[in-house]
Amino acid sequence: MIITLLQISLLLLAAAYAGVLWGIARSWRRQVAAPLAAAAQETNLPLLTVLIPARNEAAGIEQCIHAVLAQDYPRELLEVIVIDDHSTDTTAALVTALADDRVQLLRLSDIPGSPTGKKAALQAGIDQGRGAFIVTTDADCRAPAGWLRAFARARAQGYEMVLAPVSIAYSPGLLTAWQGLDVAGTMLLTGAAAASGKPLLANGANFGFTPTFFAALGGYTGNDHRASGDDLFLLQKAVAQRPAALTFLYVAEALVTTAAAPTWCSLFWQRLRWAAKTTAYRDRRLVAFQAAVYLLCASLCLGLAVAWWFPGVCAALLASWLIKLGADFFFLRYACRQVGDRRWLRWFLLAQPLHTGYVFLVGSLALLPIHFYWKGRRVK
C-alpha cells in the first residue's frame, strides 16, 4: 500500500512539474512582448552609472569594460565605476591602465573599515556614482552595443527597476551546455514571472535601478551579511513595496553574455554559494517552486536506490523520469530559442539527468552550515 502511494505521488509530482513548465512557457509567449522595443528616445537621455564589482577578474575585466565603453550611448552621459574587492591579482592595475576618463577605479581597501563582498562593492559604487540610473553587471560579462539605450528606454517609460536577460557565451562541450541550459531556463522563468506582474528572480549581471528607488527600499540592509543575493533580495523588497515600478527588458540588445564556469569543481562551488541564500527567501511562491523542484529531483534520485530493493516501483520511476525529461526538453528548447543557443540541446540527454542530481545534491548541502572558499575568501 505504501509503495503504491509513493508511486502515485511521484507520478503526480512529475505531472505537476510538467504543468508548471508549460505554464511558464505559455506566460512568456503570451505576455513577454516587446513594448520597449520602439525607437530609442533621443532626447532627455539620463546620465547612466555602470557598476562593475570585481574580485580577481584579471582574465576578463578589460573586455568587459571595452564592451561598455563601445556602447551606442552619448559619451558625456556615461560613467563606469569598477569597484575592486581586495583583488590579489592584476585586476586593479588593468583598470588603471585604461586611458578613458569615463572609467573610475574604486578600491574597497581605501574605504574606512575596508569592507568586503559584492554588496559592499555595489554600495560603494552607488554612493560614488552620479548617474540618475544605475546599471550593474559582472566583470566577466559582455554587453551588446545597444545595451544601455535599452535601459534608458525602460527608464523613460517610468520604470525604476529593470530586470534584463543573461546568457552563457557559447562554446562546445557538456560543461558549457549544462550551464547554458540552466541559465536559459532560469531566464524564461524570470521573464514570465515579471511579465505577469509578480517577479520572482533577477540577475545582478544585468540589472538596473534608480538610486532613489534603491534608497527607498533600504538598499542591502538586512541581507548584507550573505555572500550573494544582492539582486534577489533587493528585488523581493521592490516586489513587496512597489511592484508596478518593475519591468523585464526583453529585447535582443539588452541580452548580455557571461562566461561559463571553467571546471565542474568551480561550477559546484559557484552554485552552492548561490543556493546558500535560499533559506532567506521571503517570497512564498519562489520557496514553494524551489521546494517542489527539489522534492521531485530528490524523489527521482532516491527512487533509483529504492528500485533496487523494490523492483515494483521501476515502472512508475521510469515514467516519472520520462515525464520530467520530456517536459524539460520542450521547455528548454523554447528557452534556447528565446534567450539561449539551440546548439546546447545536443547535450540535453547528458545534461538534464546530471542537473536532476545537482538539484538534489546542492539543494541538500545548502541547508547545512558548510564553509567553503570562493576566490580565496571563506564563505559560509
Short mmCIF file of C-alpha atoms in Angstrom, two decimals:
data_model
loop_
_atom_site.label_atom_id
_atom_site.label_comp_id
_atom_site.label_asym_id
_atom_site.label_seq_id
_atom_site.Cartn_x
_atom_site.Cartn_y
_atom_site.Cartn_z
CA MET A 1 0.00 0.00 0.00
CA ILE A 2 2.76 2.42 0.95
CA ILE A 3 4.71 1.62 -2.22
CA THR A 4 1.60 2.23 -4.31
CA LEU A 5 1.04 5.62 -2.67
CA LEU A 6 4.67 6.54 -3.27
CA GLN A 7 4.38 5.62 -6.94
CA ILE A 8 1.21 7.67 -7.35
CA SER A 9 2.77 10.63 -5.51
CA LEU A 10 5.85 10.52 -7.71
CA LEU A 11 3.81 10.44 -10.91
CA LEU A 12 1.62 13.29 -9.72
CA LEU A 13 4.66 15.35 -8.75
CA ALA A 14 6.25 14.80 -12.16
CA ALA A 15 3.00 15.69 -13.91
CA ALA A 16 2.63 18.85 -11.82
CA TYR A 17 6.20 19.82 -12.67
CA ALA A 18 5.47 19.42 -16.37
CA GLY A 19 2.35 21.53 -15.97
CA VAL A 20 4.26 24.33 -14.27
CA LEU A 21 6.88 24.42 -17.03
CA TRP A 22 4.13 24.54 -19.64
CA GLY A 23 2.52 27.43 -17.76
CA ILE A 24 5.80 29.36 -17.61
CA ALA A 25 6.41 28.96 -21.34
CA ARG A 26 2.81 29.92 -22.09
CA SER A 27 3.08 33.03 -19.89
CA TRP A 28 6.26 34.10 -21.70
CA ARG A 29 4.67 33.54 -25.10
CA ARG A 30 1.52 35.49 -24.24
CA GLN A 31 2.84 38.27 -22.02
CA VAL A 32 6.53 38.91 -22.67
CA ALA A 33 6.09 41.19 -25.64
CA ALA A 34 8.49 43.99 -26.53
CA PRO A 35 6.75 47.23 -25.56
CA LEU A 36 10.15 48.80 -25.02
CA ALA A 37 11.44 47.90 -28.47
CA ALA A 38 10.27 51.14 -30.04
CA ALA A 39 12.81 53.60 -31.39
CA ALA A 40 15.09 54.97 -28.72
CA GLN A 41 14.23 58.33 -27.30
CA GLU A 42 16.98 60.63 -28.45
CA THR A 43 16.20 63.45 -26.05
CA ASN A 44 16.44 63.61 -22.29
CA LEU A 45 18.65 60.55 -22.04
CA PRO A 46 19.73 60.06 -18.41
CA LEU A 47 23.24 60.01 -17.06
CA LEU A 48 23.97 56.31 -16.53
CA THR A 49 26.33 54.83 -13.98
CA VAL A 50 27.55 51.32 -14.79
CA LEU A 51 28.84 49.46 -11.74
CA ILE A 52 31.24 46.54 -12.16
CA PRO A 53 32.21 44.87 -8.87
CA ALA A 54 35.36 42.81 -9.34
CA ARG A 55 37.48 40.45 -7.31
CA ASN A 56 40.34 38.68 -9.08
CA GLU A 57 38.87 39.29 -12.54
CA ALA A 58 42.07 40.00 -14.47
CA ALA A 59 41.14 37.44 -17.12
CA GLY A 60 38.10 39.32 -18.36
CA ILE A 61 37.84 42.81 -16.87
CA GLU A 62 39.35 44.62 -19.87
CA GLN A 63 36.97 43.02 -22.37
CA CYS A 64 34.02 43.80 -20.10
CA ILE A 65 34.94 47.47 -19.83
CA HIS A 66 35.67 47.80 -23.54
CA ALA A 67 32.18 46.45 -24.31
CA VAL A 68 30.65 49.07 -22.01
CA LEU A 69 32.70 51.90 -23.50
CA ALA A 70 31.68 50.83 -27.01
CA GLN A 71 28.00 51.43 -26.25
CA ASP A 72 25.78 53.37 -28.62
CA TYR A 73 25.24 55.96 -25.92
CA PRO A 74 26.40 59.58 -25.57
CA ARG A 75 29.88 59.68 -24.14
CA GLU A 76 29.09 62.53 -21.77
CA LEU A 77 26.16 60.61 -20.27
CA LEU A 78 28.12 57.54 -19.21
CA GLU A 79 30.32 56.81 -16.24
CA VAL A 80 31.80 53.42 -15.41
CA ILE A 81 32.85 52.57 -11.87
CA VAL A 82 34.87 49.43 -11.27
CA ILE A 83 34.89 48.51 -7.58
CA ASP A 84 37.87 46.37 -6.66
CA ASP A 85 37.01 43.97 -3.85
CA HIS A 86 40.50 43.39 -2.46
CA SER A 87 41.76 41.59 -5.57
CA THR A 88 45.02 39.69 -5.24
CA ASP A 89 45.71 39.64 -8.98
CA THR A 90 46.24 42.45 -11.52
CA THR A 91 42.58 43.49 -11.79
CA ALA A 92 43.13 46.98 -10.37
CA ALA A 93 46.26 47.58 -12.45
CA LEU A 94 44.46 46.65 -15.67
CA VAL A 95 41.61 49.06 -14.90
CA THR A 96 44.03 51.85 -14.03
CA ALA A 97 45.86 51.34 -17.33
CA LEU A 98 42.72 52.05 -19.37
CA ALA A 99 43.05 55.53 -20.82
CA ASP A 100 39.43 56.68 -20.68
CA ASP A 101 38.08 59.42 -18.47
CA ARG A 102 34.71 57.66 -18.19
CA VAL A 103 36.24 54.85 -16.13
CA GLN A 104 36.85 55.17 -12.40
CA LEU A 105 38.51 52.65 -10.11
CA LEU A 106 37.24 52.45 -6.55
CA ARG A 107 39.10 50.22 -4.11
CA LEU A 108 37.29 48.86 -1.08
CA SER A 109 40.66 48.72 0.66
CA ASP A 110 40.76 52.54 0.55
CA ILE A 111 37.39 52.91 2.29
CA PRO A 112 37.37 53.29 6.10
CA GLY A 113 36.69 49.92 7.66
CA SER A 114 37.86 48.16 4.49
CA PRO A 115 34.53 46.42 3.76
CA THR A 116 34.43 43.22 1.73
CA GLY A 117 31.98 41.40 -0.52
CA LYS A 118 29.87 42.14 -3.55
CA LYS A 119 27.16 44.05 -1.70
CA ALA A 120 29.76 46.30 -0.09
CA ALA A 121 31.29 46.88 -3.51
CA LEU A 122 27.97 47.79 -5.08
CA GLN A 123 27.04 50.03 -2.15
CA ALA A 124 30.33 51.89 -2.50
CA GLY A 125 29.71 52.34 -6.22
CA ILE A 126 26.18 53.60 -5.64
CA ASP A 127 27.47 56.12 -3.11
CA GLN A 128 30.14 57.29 -5.55
CA GLY A 129 28.05 57.38 -8.72
CA ARG A 130 26.46 60.48 -10.18
CA GLY A 131 24.02 58.79 -12.53
CA ALA A 132 20.25 59.16 -12.47
CA PHE A 133 20.04 55.45 -13.27
CA ILE A 134 22.39 52.66 -12.22
CA VAL A 135 23.13 49.54 -14.25
CA THR A 136 25.06 46.66 -12.70
CA THR A 137 26.95 43.92 -14.49
CA ASP A 138 29.66 41.40 -13.71
CA ALA A 139 33.30 41.62 -14.69
CA ASP A 140 33.09 38.54 -16.92
CA CYS A 141 30.12 39.81 -18.96
CA ARG A 142 29.94 41.21 -22.48
CA ALA A 143 27.20 43.65 -23.46
CA PRO A 144 25.97 44.41 -27.00
CA ALA A 145 26.19 47.95 -28.34
CA GLY A 146 22.53 48.83 -27.71
CA TRP A 147 22.51 47.60 -24.12
CA LEU A 148 22.42 50.95 -22.31
CA ARG A 149 19.93 52.51 -24.72
CA ALA A 150 17.56 49.66 -23.92
CA PHE A 151 17.80 50.51 -20.21
CA ALA A 152 17.33 54.21 -21.00
CA ARG A 153 14.10 53.40 -22.88
CA ALA A 154 12.79 51.48 -19.91
CA ARG A 155 13.60 54.37 -17.60
CA ALA A 156 11.90 56.81 -20.00
CA GLN A 157 8.69 54.83 -19.55
CA GLY A 158 8.82 55.41 -15.81
CA TYR A 159 10.25 52.13 -14.54
CA GLU A 160 12.54 52.44 -11.53
CA MET A 161 13.89 48.89 -11.51
CA VAL A 162 14.68 46.93 -14.66
CA LEU A 163 15.43 43.21 -14.92
CA ALA A 164 17.22 42.04 -18.06
CA PRO A 165 18.32 38.70 -19.52
CA VAL A 166 21.65 36.94 -19.26
CA SER A 167 23.00 34.10 -21.37
CA ILE A 168 26.07 31.87 -21.23
CA ALA A 169 28.58 32.56 -24.01
CA TYR A 170 28.53 29.58 -26.35
CA SER A 171 31.36 27.11 -26.60
CA PRO A 172 31.10 23.40 -27.43
CA GLY A 173 31.08 20.82 -24.64
CA LEU A 174 28.90 19.37 -21.91
CA LEU A 175 30.07 21.73 -19.15
CA THR A 176 29.08 24.89 -21.02
CA ALA A 177 25.89 23.33 -22.38
CA TRP A 178 24.81 22.33 -18.88
CA GLN A 179 25.20 25.90 -17.67
CA GLY A 180 23.67 27.35 -20.82
CA LEU A 181 20.52 25.24 -20.50
CA ASP A 182 20.23 26.01 -16.79
CA VAL A 183 20.56 29.78 -17.29
CA ALA A 184 18.19 29.81 -20.30
CA GLY A 185 15.51 28.07 -18.27
CA THR A 186 16.02 30.46 -15.38
CA MET A 187 15.72 33.46 -17.70
CA LEU A 188 12.44 32.14 -19.10
CA LEU A 189 11.08 31.87 -15.56
CA THR A 190 12.42 35.35 -14.74
CA GLY A 191 10.77 37.00 -17.73
CA ALA A 192 7.47 35.14 -17.48
CA ALA A 193 7.07 35.93 -13.79
CA ALA A 194 7.96 39.59 -14.32
CA ALA A 195 5.57 39.91 -17.25
CA SER A 196 2.75 38.55 -15.11
CA GLY A 197 3.34 41.39 -12.65
CA LYS A 198 4.85 39.12 -9.98
CA PRO A 199 8.64 38.95 -10.49
CA LEU A 200 10.45 36.07 -8.83
CA LEU A 201 14.07 36.34 -9.91
CA ALA A 202 16.69 38.85 -11.01
CA ASN A 203 20.30 38.62 -12.13
CA GLY A 204 22.81 41.21 -10.95
CA ALA A 205 24.82 40.68 -14.13
CA ASN A 206 22.12 42.65 -15.97
CA PHE A 207 20.13 44.77 -13.56
CA GLY A 208 19.18 48.42 -13.25
CA PHE A 209 17.51 50.79 -10.79
CA THR A 210 17.39 54.43 -9.78
CA PRO A 211 19.44 55.49 -6.75
CA THR A 212 16.35 56.99 -5.13
CA PHE A 213 14.41 53.74 -5.50
CA PHE A 214 17.35 51.80 -4.08
CA ALA A 215 17.43 54.11 -1.07
CA ALA A 216 13.66 53.93 -0.59
CA LEU A 217 13.89 50.14 -0.44
CA GLY A 218 16.56 50.30 2.24
CA GLY A 219 19.31 49.05 -0.05
CA TYR A 220 21.01 45.85 1.06
CA THR A 221 20.17 46.32 4.73
CA GLY A 222 19.10 43.06 6.29
CA ASN A 223 20.94 40.84 3.82
CA ASP A 224 24.38 42.40 3.71
CA HIS A 225 25.87 39.51 5.69
CA ARG A 226 25.10 36.96 2.96
CA ALA A 227 27.69 36.02 0.36
CA SER A 228 25.31 36.50 -2.57
CA GLY A 229 21.80 37.69 -3.31
CA ASP A 230 22.44 41.38 -3.97
CA ASP A 231 19.95 41.15 -6.84
CA LEU A 232 17.27 38.82 -5.48
CA PHE A 233 16.89 40.28 -2.00
CA LEU A 234 16.62 43.78 -3.46
CA LEU A 235 14.01 42.51 -5.91
CA GLN A 236 11.98 40.97 -3.09
CA LYS A 237 11.90 44.32 -1.32
CA ALA A 238 10.72 46.02 -4.53
CA VAL A 239 8.00 43.42 -5.16
CA ALA A 240 6.74 43.85 -1.61
CA GLN A 241 6.68 47.65 -1.74
CA ARG A 242 6.22 48.84 -5.34
CA PRO A 243 5.82 46.04 -7.88
CA ALA A 244 4.47 48.40 -10.54
CA ALA A 245 7.88 50.10 -10.70
CA LEU A 246 9.49 46.95 -12.17
CA THR A 247 9.78 45.57 -15.68
CA PHE A 248 11.64 42.86 -17.58
CA LEU A 249 13.61 44.14 -20.56
CA TYR A 250 13.09 41.57 -23.29
CA VAL A 251 14.83 42.99 -26.34
CA ALA A 252 17.79 41.45 -28.15
CA GLU A 253 20.07 44.40 -27.50
CA ALA A 254 19.59 44.02 -23.73
CA LEU A 255 20.93 40.45 -23.59
CA VAL A 256 24.39 40.21 -22.04
CA THR A 257 26.55 37.11 -22.17
CA THR A 258 28.67 35.80 -19.34
CA ALA A 259 31.45 33.26 -19.22
CA ALA A 260 30.69 29.72 -18.09
CA ALA A 261 32.43 28.34 -15.03
CA PRO A 262 35.61 26.73 -16.42
CA THR A 263 35.54 23.46 -14.44
CA TRP A 264 32.98 21.19 -12.83
CA CYS A 265 34.56 21.89 -9.46
CA SER A 266 34.26 25.67 -9.81
CA LEU A 267 30.69 25.24 -11.06
CA PHE A 268 29.79 23.18 -8.00
CA TRP A 269 31.10 25.76 -5.54
CA GLN A 270 29.54 28.62 -7.50
CA ARG A 271 26.10 27.00 -7.39
CA LEU A 272 26.44 26.07 -3.74
CA ARG A 273 27.21 29.71 -2.98
CA TRP A 274 24.10 30.77 -4.90
CA ALA A 275 21.94 28.12 -3.24
CA ALA A 276 23.09 29.11 0.25
CA LYS A 277 20.79 32.14 0.20
CA THR A 278 17.60 30.15 -0.37
CA THR A 279 16.84 29.81 3.33
CA ALA A 280 16.42 33.61 3.49
CA TYR A 281 13.88 33.88 0.64
CA ARG A 282 10.68 35.61 1.68
CA ASP A 283 8.64 35.10 -1.47
CA ARG A 284 6.45 32.09 -0.74
CA ARG A 285 5.90 31.42 -4.45
CA LEU A 286 9.62 31.10 -5.07
CA VAL A 287 10.12 28.97 -1.97
CA ALA A 288 7.24 26.69 -2.97
CA PHE A 289 8.50 26.35 -6.54
CA GLN A 290 12.05 25.54 -5.50
CA ALA A 291 10.86 23.14 -2.80
CA ALA A 292 8.69 21.27 -5.30
CA VAL A 293 11.54 21.00 -7.82
CA TYR A 294 13.89 19.81 -5.08
CA LEU A 295 11.34 17.25 -3.88
CA LEU A 296 10.89 15.88 -7.39
CA CYS A 297 14.63 15.65 -8.05
CA ALA A 298 15.26 14.07 -4.64
CA SER A 299 12.49 11.53 -5.26
CA LEU A 300 13.87 10.62 -8.68
CA CYS A 301 17.41 10.18 -7.37
CA LEU A 302 16.45 8.28 -4.21
CA GLY A 303 13.98 6.27 -6.24
CA LEU A 304 16.89 4.67 -8.09
CA ALA A 305 18.08 3.19 -4.79
CA VAL A 306 14.58 2.19 -3.71
CA ALA A 307 14.02 0.39 -7.00
CA TRP A 308 16.93 -1.90 -6.20
CA TRP A 309 15.04 -3.25 -3.19
CA PHE A 310 11.50 -2.85 -4.52
CA PRO A 311 11.51 -3.58 -8.26
CA GLY A 312 7.79 -2.96 -8.39
CA VAL A 313 8.40 0.81 -8.38
CA CYS A 314 10.51 0.68 -11.55
CA ALA A 315 7.62 1.37 -13.92
CA ALA A 316 6.43 4.45 -12.03
CA LEU A 317 10.01 5.65 -11.56
CA LEU A 318 10.81 5.28 -15.26
CA ALA A 319 7.58 7.03 -16.22
CA SER A 320 8.37 9.91 -13.85
CA TRP A 321 11.89 10.28 -15.27
CA LEU A 322 10.49 10.33 -18.80
CA ILE A 323 7.83 12.90 -17.88
CA LYS A 324 10.46 15.19 -16.36
CA LEU A 325 12.90 14.78 -19.24
CA GLY A 326 10.16 15.37 -21.80
CA ALA A 327 8.93 18.49 -20.00
CA ASP A 328 12.49 19.77 -19.62
CA PHE A 329 13.25 19.22 -23.30
CA PHE A 330 10.27 21.15 -24.66
CA PHE A 331 10.71 23.89 -22.07
CA LEU A 332 14.43 24.30 -22.71
CA ARG A 333 14.04 24.10 -26.47
CA TYR A 334 11.72 27.09 -26.25
CA ALA A 335 14.04 28.84 -23.77
CA CYS A 336 17.03 28.39 -26.08
CA ARG A 337 15.10 29.95 -28.93
CA GLN A 338 14.32 32.99 -26.81
CA VAL A 339 17.38 33.66 -24.64
CA GLY A 340 19.93 30.95 -25.37
CA ASP A 341 21.61 28.88 -28.06
CA ARG A 342 19.87 25.89 -29.61
CA ARG A 343 23.20 24.10 -30.05
CA TRP A 344 23.15 23.36 -26.32
CA LEU A 345 20.27 20.94 -26.90
CA ARG A 346 22.72 18.49 -28.46
CA TRP A 347 23.88 17.77 -24.92
CA PHE A 348 20.42 17.58 -23.39
CA LEU A 349 20.31 13.82 -22.72
CA LEU A 350 23.54 14.04 -20.75
CA ALA A 351 22.97 17.43 -19.15
CA GLN A 352 19.49 17.02 -17.70
CA PRO A 353 19.99 13.80 -15.71
CA LEU A 354 23.09 15.47 -14.27
CA HIS A 355 21.01 18.55 -13.50
CA THR A 356 18.50 16.43 -11.58
CA GLY A 357 21.29 15.03 -9.42
CA TYR A 358 22.76 18.51 -9.00
CA VAL A 359 19.48 19.92 -7.65
CA PHE A 360 19.27 17.10 -5.11
CA LEU A 361 22.91 17.34 -4.01
CA VAL A 362 23.35 21.11 -3.90
CA GLY A 363 19.86 21.65 -2.50
CA SER A 364 20.66 19.30 0.37
CA LEU A 365 24.09 20.79 1.09
CA ALA A 366 22.72 24.35 1.01
CA LEU A 367 20.71 23.58 4.13
CA LEU A 368 23.84 22.66 6.10
CA PRO A 369 26.24 25.10 7.84
CA ILE A 370 29.05 24.40 5.37
CA HIS A 371 32.07 26.65 4.99
CA PHE A 372 33.99 26.85 1.72
CA TYR A 373 36.34 29.16 -0.15
CA TRP A 374 35.33 31.38 -3.06
CA LYS A 375 38.05 33.37 -4.84
CA GLY A 376 40.30 32.91 -1.84
CA ARG A 377 37.69 34.07 0.66
CA ARG A 378 35.99 31.91 3.28
CA VAL A 379 32.23 31.76 2.80
CA LYS A 380 29.50 30.22 4.96
#
